[in-house]
Every structure is written in structure tokens, then in C-alpha cells.
């Protein structure tokens, strides 16, 4: 099958490389498929929880390892960096070697890495364990979705992807809540107990329930393309991680940008030249499904990550809440997002993927507008809750059809690559949202606070310009001006918040116009004897 032909097989019985039950029988029955879905969601939850879990333990890690803030950020970010860089190559390897063995290997590597991190005696050991954990996660994450798309028949695939998307979208918040609870009541080392436990359960369920599936290819593995993609992803993700810390004009930031862009251009050029033998056939981006789904996920996950960057300082530094209570405050948004992700396939069946995606984007944009218009220091949590709920609903409605549009645009033998592309888009969107929306909030805060510091002691005023948390700390040395300083910082943070949210509204408006015009159409797969010949076709 040509890689520029959309996935056409609607019944696993028709596929030449069907996944089979462990006993060598036919395709998995309904009961087995339910267990398969449970298994991959448990594995996915372990990966997602580890992405965000350590964020709540930064002060504890700094004390335990006597480490600088830079080292702590590397401990957190190196996991995401390895995960994002290796998704495409390892997803493609899973297609060829077999999805079940790669999933088992990934779970084993990930579980050992999590155990090593929990027992790490030094920052160096922790860094190595987190790097290894990212490698294991890069095996797990694309395979979990590829198992769904290669196992479930067309009629059930959308609902299964909806459940997977719900876990991928809301699992991070659930992981942060559990992590914050463990850090508050026990030790940061217990953060790794949950991933190890989830891995143990996923390993047992995979051995028992997940059938193997692999695809044959007439082309050798695109090693050059894989290596080039790794360099491109590492360079560009490092830019987004290091730029806000070092500065966007720092030599290291510029070197990473140059390396990432050059490698990215080289990757695209090679993949266009290799065509059917490419790791990722770039011609497929001419299709509405792949392009629309990828752009939507990039923007939606970017906005989601940016919102979290804004919400935590608001809840902690402005409202004075603890880390555990602040994480709990995000749960209504996460629960609604998960529910909408699971229900989105029903709406797709009625009105189609383009209308569902557009509706989700519109609702999410309205949520951003609500947060920008209503947020205030005096209004507290109720001033942001309506916008959070709208954001959760909108993101859930848009994520599931976007994911299905991506996986449905690549053929059966490239489902590992399709799943990896979906995951890479999410990771890039997250890094981009944190960097850009975080920068907008910081710039708005700095612009607003200068005129509000009249009369405040110079030393305290200088520290307050660094951020709202710095201002709260500096208030102890501001004497009679302490209350004025804190109030000025809180009001200035809200000004920065509003600037970032209105920028997000503008981005979502552009995305809505794009999806309304060029979003994926409803896909009706032809019967086996009516399959279209190889060649680019609209999804």
C-alpha cells in the first residue's frame, strides 16, 4: 500500500496483517477489545502522569540534591525532550518489529527508570533515570494509540480514540493532583510509586490481552530520516525550553534554533525525495485530515499548557492557595475535558469531524475570552471558573476528532508513525504554549507593575519586577508598603493574564476560520472492492 493512500480497511478481518488473539485465533472479540483499551489507557496514564508530576516537587528536589534551579529544570525537561525526540523513530520501529513487543519493552524500560528515579541518591542519577524514562515513554505512547487504530473496527474506533484522548488530555491534571497530595503528606520519592504500579498492571494486562500486529514494508527503514528528525526535534524543543530561561538571543538558544531549523529543513527535503520509502511521507500533509488535525492539536495543546502557566501563579501567588488546593481547582476543567473527549465521537457521527472540531475551537475560544474579561483579584476563583469550564469542554470536543483525523490519514502500515506524529504535535504545542503565553504574561506584568511601585523601597521594588511570586516574598522587607506591594503585583499579574488570554482568543479565531474552511470532511471508507488507487486523496 502506498503511504500517500488513506487508510481504507474498515474491518480487521480484511487486513492482511491483522492483529490476532494470543492463542492464534481471529481478530479480538468485543470483550478482548475492551481489555485492550483498558490496557493501553493504563500504560498511557503512567506516561502522562510522569510528564507533569515532578513540577509540584521542585523545592523538595532542590533541597534533596542540593541542586540549582537550572539542574531541577533539566531533571523535569529531559524526560519531555527524550520523549518528543524519539516518538517518530520508535513509532515506526513498532510498525515493523511488532507493536506488542515494543510496548512490553517500553513498559519494562519505563518501569525500571521510574524505580531508579525514586531511589536516586544524586541529581546525576536522577537525570539519567529521567532520560531513560523518556526513552521508555517514547516506545509506549505511540504504540498505545497504534494498537487501538490497528485493532478496533471502523465502527468502534472513534469511541476508543475518544477514551484514549480523554486520558491523554486530562491525565496530566490527575497526575499533578496525586503528585501534589503525595508531596504534601509524604515524600517526593513516592511520586514514582504510581508510575511503577501502573507499569506493573499494564505489563500483566499486555501479556494477557494485547495481540501483536506488525506491518511488512518493501522499503528499508529510513535511518537518515529518523536521525534527522531527532536532531530537529531536540533543537526546536530546546529553544522553547531554554529561551525563557537563558534569553531568546543567548548564543545557546540561537545555536539550538539554527540546528533545529536546518535539521528540520533537511528532514522535510529528504522525506519529499524518499516519497513512499520515507519515515513520514510529507505529501500527506496536502490532505485536509492530517493538516487540519495536526494544526488543531498544536494550537489546542499550546493554549492548554499556556493556561496552566497562568493559572498556577494566580491560584498560589494571587489567591494564596497551596499547591494541592491549586491542583484540585483545575479538576473541574480536566473532568469536563475528559468527558467531552469521550463524547465527541457521538457528535462526529451526527455532524461530522469538521463541524465538531470547529464547535470545540469556538467554545474554547469563548472560554479564553471569559477568563480575560472576568478575571480579577477580588473575584478570586469564581472569576475564572466559567472560562475554565468552557475551555475544558471546547478542548475535549476538538481533540478527539483531530486525533482521529491524523491516524485516519495514514495507511495501516504507518499507524505507529501516525500515532507518533499525533504525540509529537501535542508535545510541540505544549512547549510552544508555555514559552509564548508565559512570555506574554511576564511582559504584561513588567509593563504594568512599574507605575504601581511609587513609594516602595527600591530593593523590594526591584525584586517585585521579577514576578508576582517574587513580589510576595519581597513584601516582608517592604515595611509599611508590604500590602501596597502585594496588591500592585497581583493587579499587574492580572493585566498580564488578560494580555495573554486575548492573544489566545486571536489565535483560536484564526484556527476556527481555518478549520471551518479546510477542516477534515466526513470520511466514508469504501468497500473492499471499491478502494481507490494509490494517490493523494482528500480525507
mmCIF file of C-alpha atoms in Angstrom, residues 165-421:
data_model
loop_
_atom_site.group_PDB
_atom_site.id
_atom_site.type_symbol
_atom_site.label_atom_id
_atom_site.label_comp_id
_atom_site.label_asym_id
_atom_site.label_seq_id
_atom_site.Cartn_x
_atom_site.Cartn_y
_atom_site.Cartn_z
ATOM 1 C CA UNK A 165 -7.752 11.218 24.113
ATOM 2 C CA UNK A 166 -9.575 11.768 27.399
ATOM 3 C CA UNK A 167 -6.769 10.047 29.296
ATOM 4 C CA UNK A 168 -4.090 11.915 27.308
ATOM 5 C CA UNK A 169 -5.805 15.279 27.844
ATOM 6 C CA UNK A 170 -6.896 15.022 31.461
ATOM 7 C CA UNK A 171 -4.372 12.551 32.809
ATOM 8 C CA UNK A 172 -1.780 15.246 33.366
ATOM 9 C CA UNK A 173 -4.031 17.168 35.753
ATOM 10 C CA UNK A 174 -4.969 13.995 37.612
ATOM 11 C CA UNK A 175 -1.282 13.137 37.858
ATOM 12 C CA UNK A 176 -0.451 16.591 39.210
ATOM 13 C CA UNK A 177 -3.184 16.317 41.846
ATOM 14 C CA UNK A 178 -1.978 12.928 43.080
ATOM 15 C CA UNK A 179 1.618 14.157 42.984
ATOM 16 C CA UNK A 180 0.788 17.281 44.984
ATOM 17 C CA UNK A 181 -1.039 15.152 47.562
ATOM 18 C CA UNK A 182 1.925 12.806 47.934
ATOM 19 C CA UNK A 183 4.418 15.673 48.252
ATOM 20 C CA UNK A 184 2.243 17.414 50.860
ATOM 21 C CA UNK A 185 1.621 14.375 53.072
ATOM 22 C CA UNK A 186 4.708 12.240 52.472
ATOM 23 C CA UNK A 187 7.807 12.472 50.247
ATOM 24 C CA UNK A 188 8.611 13.358 46.651
ATOM 25 C CA UNK A 189 10.121 9.881 46.254
ATOM 26 C CA UNK A 190 6.646 8.403 46.454
ATOM 27 C CA UNK A 191 5.806 10.221 43.207
ATOM 28 C CA UNK A 192 7.353 7.284 41.364
ATOM 29 C CA UNK A 193 5.299 4.631 43.133
ATOM 30 C CA UNK A 194 2.230 5.356 40.989
ATOM 31 C CA UNK A 195 4.070 5.021 37.617
ATOM 32 C CA UNK A 196 5.717 1.779 38.771
ATOM 33 C CA UNK A 197 2.365 0.392 39.908
ATOM 34 C CA UNK A 198 0.675 1.407 36.647
ATOM 35 C CA UNK A 199 3.506 -0.178 34.646
ATOM 36 C CA UNK A 200 3.175 -3.443 36.580
ATOM 37 C CA UNK A 201 -0.555 -3.552 35.861
ATOM 38 C CA UNK A 202 -0.036 -2.608 32.202
ATOM 39 C CA UNK A 203 2.621 -5.301 31.737
ATOM 40 C CA UNK A 204 0.339 -8.001 33.119
ATOM 41 C CA UNK A 205 -2.611 -6.825 31.014
ATOM 42 C CA UNK A 206 -0.479 -6.523 27.854
ATOM 43 C CA UNK A 207 0.788 -10.087 28.170
ATOM 44 C CA UNK A 208 -2.753 -11.327 28.741
ATOM 45 C CA UNK A 209 -4.837 -9.243 26.342
ATOM 46 C CA UNK A 210 -2.940 -7.234 23.718
ATOM 47 C CA UNK A 211 -2.465 -9.076 20.401
ATOM 48 C CA UNK A 212 0.582 -8.460 18.280
ATOM 49 C CA UNK A 213 0.417 -6.656 14.968
ATOM 50 C CA UNK A 214 3.183 -5.679 12.616
ATOM 51 C CA UNK A 215 3.302 -4.473 9.044
ATOM 52 C CA UNK A 216 5.512 -5.541 6.167
ATOM 53 C CA UNK A 217 7.279 -2.978 4.010
ATOM 54 C CA UNK A 218 9.105 -3.217 0.731
ATOM 55 C CA UNK A 219 11.440 -0.400 1.798
ATOM 56 C CA UNK A 220 14.310 -0.349 4.311
ATOM 57 C CA UNK A 221 13.937 1.656 7.484
ATOM 58 C CA UNK A 222 14.585 5.365 6.884
ATOM 59 C CA UNK A 223 17.545 5.661 9.251
ATOM 60 C CA UNK A 224 18.728 9.027 7.924
ATOM 61 C CA UNK A 225 15.227 10.450 8.210
ATOM 62 C CA UNK A 226 14.911 9.124 11.754
ATOM 63 C CA UNK A 227 18.217 10.660 12.867
ATOM 64 C CA UNK A 228 17.415 13.963 11.189
ATOM 65 C CA UNK A 229 14.038 14.096 12.888
ATOM 66 C CA UNK A 230 15.675 13.507 16.283
ATOM 67 C CA UNK A 231 18.111 16.401 15.755
ATOM 68 C CA UNK A 232 15.301 18.689 14.563
ATOM 69 C CA UNK A 233 13.024 17.916 17.495
ATOM 70 C CA UNK A 234 15.818 18.200 20.075
ATOM 71 C CA UNK A 235 16.938 21.550 18.680
ATOM 72 C CA UNK A 236 13.486 23.106 18.483
ATOM 73 C CA UNK A 237 12.287 21.813 21.854
ATOM 74 C CA UNK A 238 15.493 23.072 23.493
ATOM 75 C CA UNK A 239 14.812 26.508 22.034
ATOM 76 C CA UNK A 240 11.381 26.555 23.663
ATOM 77 C CA UNK A 241 12.721 25.237 26.974
ATOM 78 C CA UNK A 242 15.894 27.311 27.221
ATOM 79 C CA UNK A 243 14.727 30.535 25.543
ATOM 80 C CA UNK A 244 12.642 31.785 28.504
ATOM 81 C CA UNK A 245 15.474 30.872 30.919
ATOM 82 C CA UNK A 246 18.623 31.975 29.068
ATOM 83 C CA UNK A 247 17.032 34.618 26.859
ATOM 84 C CA UNK A 248 15.958 34.394 23.236
ATOM 85 C CA UNK A 249 19.196 35.970 21.968
ATOM 86 C CA UNK A 250 21.520 33.835 24.089
ATOM 87 C CA UNK A 251 24.156 32.007 21.949
ATOM 88 C CA UNK A 252 22.966 28.597 23.188
ATOM 89 C CA UNK A 253 19.368 29.419 22.279
ATOM 90 C CA UNK A 254 20.378 30.677 18.829
ATOM 91 C CA UNK A 255 22.598 27.624 18.232
ATOM 92 C CA UNK A 256 19.716 25.276 19.108
ATOM 93 C CA UNK A 257 17.405 27.256 16.839
ATOM 94 C CA UNK A 258 19.831 27.092 13.914
ATOM 95 C CA UNK A 259 20.447 23.372 14.400
ATOM 96 C CA UNK A 260 16.758 22.586 14.770
ATOM 97 C CA UNK A 261 15.701 24.606 11.732
ATOM 98 C CA UNK A 262 18.475 23.222 9.492
ATOM 99 C CA UNK A 263 17.722 19.658 10.563
ATOM 100 C CA UNK A 264 14.002 20.260 10.082
ATOM 101 C CA UNK A 265 14.505 21.582 6.566
ATOM 102 C CA UNK A 266 16.775 18.655 5.807
ATOM 103 C CA UNK A 267 14.199 16.209 7.143
ATOM 104 C CA UNK A 268 11.399 17.665 5.019
ATOM 105 C CA UNK A 269 13.590 17.689 1.895
ATOM 106 C CA UNK A 270 14.639 14.084 2.405
ATOM 107 C CA UNK A 271 11.133 12.829 3.136
ATOM 108 C CA UNK A 272 9.808 14.526 -0.002
ATOM 109 C CA UNK A 273 12.564 12.879 -2.025
ATOM 110 C CA UNK A 274 12.092 9.422 -0.471
ATOM 111 C CA UNK A 275 8.304 9.505 -1.002
ATOM 112 C CA UNK A 276 6.912 6.010 -0.244
ATOM 113 C CA UNK A 277 10.159 4.951 1.490
ATOM 114 C CA UNK A 278 10.109 7.954 3.828
ATOM 115 C CA UNK A 279 9.700 7.740 7.578
ATOM 116 C CA UNK A 280 6.891 10.296 7.181
ATOM 117 C CA UNK A 281 5.575 10.984 3.692
ATOM 118 C CA UNK A 282 5.282 14.773 3.692
ATOM 119 C CA UNK A 283 2.897 14.677 0.721
ATOM 120 C CA UNK A 284 0.203 13.524 3.107
ATOM 121 C CA UNK A 285 0.037 16.991 4.639
ATOM 122 C CA UNK A 286 -1.814 18.077 1.497
ATOM 123 C CA UNK A 287 -4.772 16.167 2.890
ATOM 124 C CA UNK A 288 -7.309 18.021 4.993
ATOM 125 C CA UNK A 289 -7.326 15.427 7.749
ATOM 126 C CA UNK A 290 -3.618 15.335 8.516
ATOM 127 C CA UNK A 291 -3.025 19.061 8.158
ATOM 128 C CA UNK A 292 -6.178 20.141 9.997
ATOM 129 C CA UNK A 293 -5.789 17.617 12.795
ATOM 130 C CA UNK A 294 -2.122 18.447 13.355
ATOM 131 C CA UNK A 295 -2.635 22.219 13.391
ATOM 132 C CA UNK A 296 -5.623 21.925 15.724
ATOM 133 C CA UNK A 297 -3.765 19.762 18.245
ATOM 134 C CA UNK A 298 -0.719 22.038 18.099
ATOM 135 C CA UNK A 299 -2.794 25.109 18.941
ATOM 136 C CA UNK A 300 -5.167 23.496 21.435
ATOM 137 C CA UNK A 301 -2.400 21.876 23.482
ATOM 138 C CA UNK A 302 -0.381 25.086 23.290
ATOM 139 C CA UNK A 303 -3.282 27.082 24.696
ATOM 140 C CA UNK A 304 -3.951 24.464 27.372
ATOM 141 C CA UNK A 305 -0.331 24.476 28.530
ATOM 142 C CA UNK A 306 -0.259 28.271 28.479
ATOM 143 C CA UNK A 307 -3.381 28.413 30.638
ATOM 144 C CA UNK A 308 -1.764 26.202 33.261
ATOM 145 C CA UNK A 309 1.266 28.527 33.268
ATOM 146 C CA UNK A 310 -1.123 31.383 34.088
ATOM 147 C CA UNK A 311 -3.451 29.573 36.460
ATOM 148 C CA UNK A 312 -0.924 28.259 38.954
ATOM 149 C CA UNK A 313 0.619 31.664 39.823
ATOM 150 C CA UNK A 314 -2.895 33.136 40.020
ATOM 151 C CA UNK A 315 -4.116 30.467 42.420
ATOM 152 C CA UNK A 316 -0.944 30.345 44.515
ATOM 153 C CA UNK A 317 0.563 33.840 44.461
ATOM 154 C CA UNK A 318 -2.600 35.897 43.945
ATOM 155 C CA UNK A 319 -5.150 33.861 45.905
ATOM 156 C CA UNK A 320 -2.598 32.373 48.321
ATOM 157 C CA UNK A 321 -3.650 28.753 47.842
ATOM 158 C CA UNK A 322 -1.449 25.726 48.464
ATOM 159 C CA UNK A 323 -0.105 23.598 45.618
ATOM 160 C CA UNK A 324 -2.555 20.790 46.448
ATOM 161 C CA UNK A 325 -5.575 23.111 46.548
ATOM 162 C CA UNK A 326 -4.453 24.834 43.341
ATOM 163 C CA UNK A 327 -4.210 21.496 41.549
ATOM 164 C CA UNK A 328 -7.622 20.494 42.904
ATOM 165 C CA UNK A 329 -9.025 23.733 41.449
ATOM 166 C CA UNK A 330 -8.078 22.501 37.959
ATOM 167 C CA UNK A 331 -10.060 19.279 38.321
ATOM 168 C CA UNK A 332 -13.431 20.633 37.037
ATOM 169 C CA UNK A 333 -11.719 21.679 33.818
ATOM 170 C CA UNK A 334 -9.927 18.324 33.486
ATOM 171 C CA UNK A 335 -13.043 16.250 34.214
ATOM 172 C CA UNK A 336 -15.130 18.177 31.687
ATOM 173 C CA UNK A 337 -12.342 17.844 29.113
ATOM 174 C CA UNK A 338 -12.200 14.072 29.609
ATOM 175 C CA UNK A 339 -15.984 13.738 29.398
ATOM 176 C CA UNK A 340 -16.168 15.835 26.219
ATOM 177 C CA UNK A 341 -13.315 13.841 24.635
ATOM 178 C CA UNK A 342 -15.179 10.600 25.228
ATOM 179 C CA UNK A 343 -18.488 12.015 23.944
ATOM 180 C CA UNK A 344 -17.051 13.795 20.886
ATOM 181 C CA UNK A 345 -17.330 10.694 18.611
ATOM 182 C CA UNK A 346 -21.112 10.780 19.057
ATOM 183 C CA UNK A 347 -21.180 14.359 17.794
ATOM 184 C CA UNK A 348 -18.827 13.460 14.934
ATOM 185 C CA UNK A 349 -21.236 10.722 13.881
ATOM 186 C CA UNK A 350 -24.049 13.269 13.682
ATOM 187 C CA UNK A 351 -22.459 16.380 12.210
ATOM 188 C CA UNK A 352 -19.023 15.275 11.015
ATOM 189 C CA UNK A 353 -15.469 15.942 12.210
ATOM 190 C CA UNK A 354 -15.099 19.439 10.759
ATOM 191 C CA UNK A 355 -18.207 20.809 12.498
ATOM 192 C CA UNK A 356 -17.250 19.103 15.769
ATOM 193 C CA UNK A 357 -13.706 20.479 15.690
ATOM 194 C CA UNK A 358 -14.945 23.953 14.783
ATOM 195 C CA UNK A 359 -17.514 23.892 17.596
ATOM 196 C CA UNK A 360 -14.872 22.832 20.105
ATOM 197 C CA UNK A 361 -12.493 25.580 18.980
ATOM 198 C CA UNK A 362 -15.287 28.156 19.188
ATOM 199 C CA UNK A 363 -16.245 27.105 22.728
ATOM 200 C CA UNK A 364 -12.586 27.026 23.832
ATOM 201 C CA UNK A 365 -12.032 30.499 22.383
ATOM 202 C CA UNK A 366 -15.099 31.731 24.243
ATOM 203 C CA UNK A 367 -13.599 30.277 27.418
ATOM 204 C CA UNK A 368 -10.420 32.277 26.893
ATOM 205 C CA UNK A 369 -12.477 35.419 26.327
ATOM 206 C CA UNK A 370 -14.432 34.776 29.533
ATOM 207 C CA UNK A 371 -11.239 34.411 31.531
ATOM 208 C CA UNK A 372 -9.775 37.571 30.020
ATOM 209 C CA UNK A 373 -12.937 39.600 30.660
ATOM 210 C CA UNK A 374 -13.895 38.335 34.125
ATOM 211 C CA UNK A 375 -10.608 37.674 35.935
ATOM 212 C CA UNK A 376 -9.885 39.952 38.872
ATOM 213 C CA UNK A 377 -8.043 39.836 42.161
ATOM 214 C CA UNK A 378 -11.224 40.459 44.140
ATOM 215 C CA UNK A 379 -13.272 37.999 42.097
ATOM 216 C CA UNK A 380 -10.987 35.111 43.027
ATOM 217 C CA UNK A 381 -11.627 31.608 41.749
ATOM 218 C CA UNK A 382 -15.249 32.250 40.634
ATOM 219 C CA UNK A 383 -13.973 34.861 38.186
ATOM 220 C CA UNK A 384 -12.007 32.244 36.229
ATOM 221 C CA UNK A 385 -14.140 29.107 36.723
ATOM 222 C CA UNK A 386 -16.664 29.765 33.876
ATOM 223 C CA UNK A 387 -13.823 30.263 31.402
ATOM 224 C CA UNK A 388 -12.048 27.138 32.655
ATOM 225 C CA UNK A 389 -15.184 25.046 32.175
ATOM 226 C CA UNK A 390 -15.715 26.367 28.650
ATOM 227 C CA UNK A 391 -12.062 25.666 27.848
ATOM 228 C CA UNK A 392 -12.355 22.099 29.118
ATOM 229 C CA UNK A 393 -15.483 21.464 27.064
ATOM 230 C CA UNK A 394 -14.043 23.012 23.919
ATOM 231 C CA UNK A 395 -10.698 21.244 24.105
ATOM 232 C CA UNK A 396 -12.359 17.902 24.665
ATOM 233 C CA UNK A 397 -14.612 18.334 21.648
ATOM 234 C CA UNK A 398 -11.723 19.314 19.370
ATOM 235 C CA UNK A 399 -9.031 16.849 20.474
ATOM 236 C CA UNK A 400 -10.730 13.538 19.656
ATOM 237 C CA UNK A 401 -11.709 14.271 16.015
ATOM 238 C CA UNK A 402 -8.289 15.870 15.468
ATOM 239 C CA UNK A 403 -6.539 12.729 16.683
ATOM 240 C CA UNK A 404 -8.781 10.511 14.560
ATOM 241 C CA UNK A 405 -8.163 12.745 11.527
ATOM 242 C CA UNK A 406 -4.396 12.253 11.904
ATOM 243 C CA UNK A 407 -4.487 8.485 12.376
ATOM 244 C CA UNK A 408 -7.065 8.087 9.602
ATOM 245 C CA UNK A 409 -4.872 9.939 7.109
ATOM 246 C CA UNK A 410 -2.003 7.452 7.218
ATOM 247 C CA UNK A 411 -2.296 3.873 5.979
ATOM 248 C CA UNK A 412 -2.415 0.809 8.169
ATOM 249 C CA UNK A 413 1.288 0.052 7.891
ATOM 250 C CA UNK A 414 2.162 3.523 9.216
ATOM 251 C CA UNK A 415 -0.119 3.663 12.270
ATOM 252 C CA UNK A 416 2.843 3.788 14.642
ATOM 253 C CA UNK A 417 4.130 6.813 12.728
ATOM 254 C CA UNK A 418 0.641 8.350 12.679
ATOM 255 C CA UNK A 419 0.320 7.932 16.433
ATOM 256 C CA UNK A 420 3.819 9.323 16.977
ATOM 257 C CA UNK A 421 3.027 12.346 14.799
#
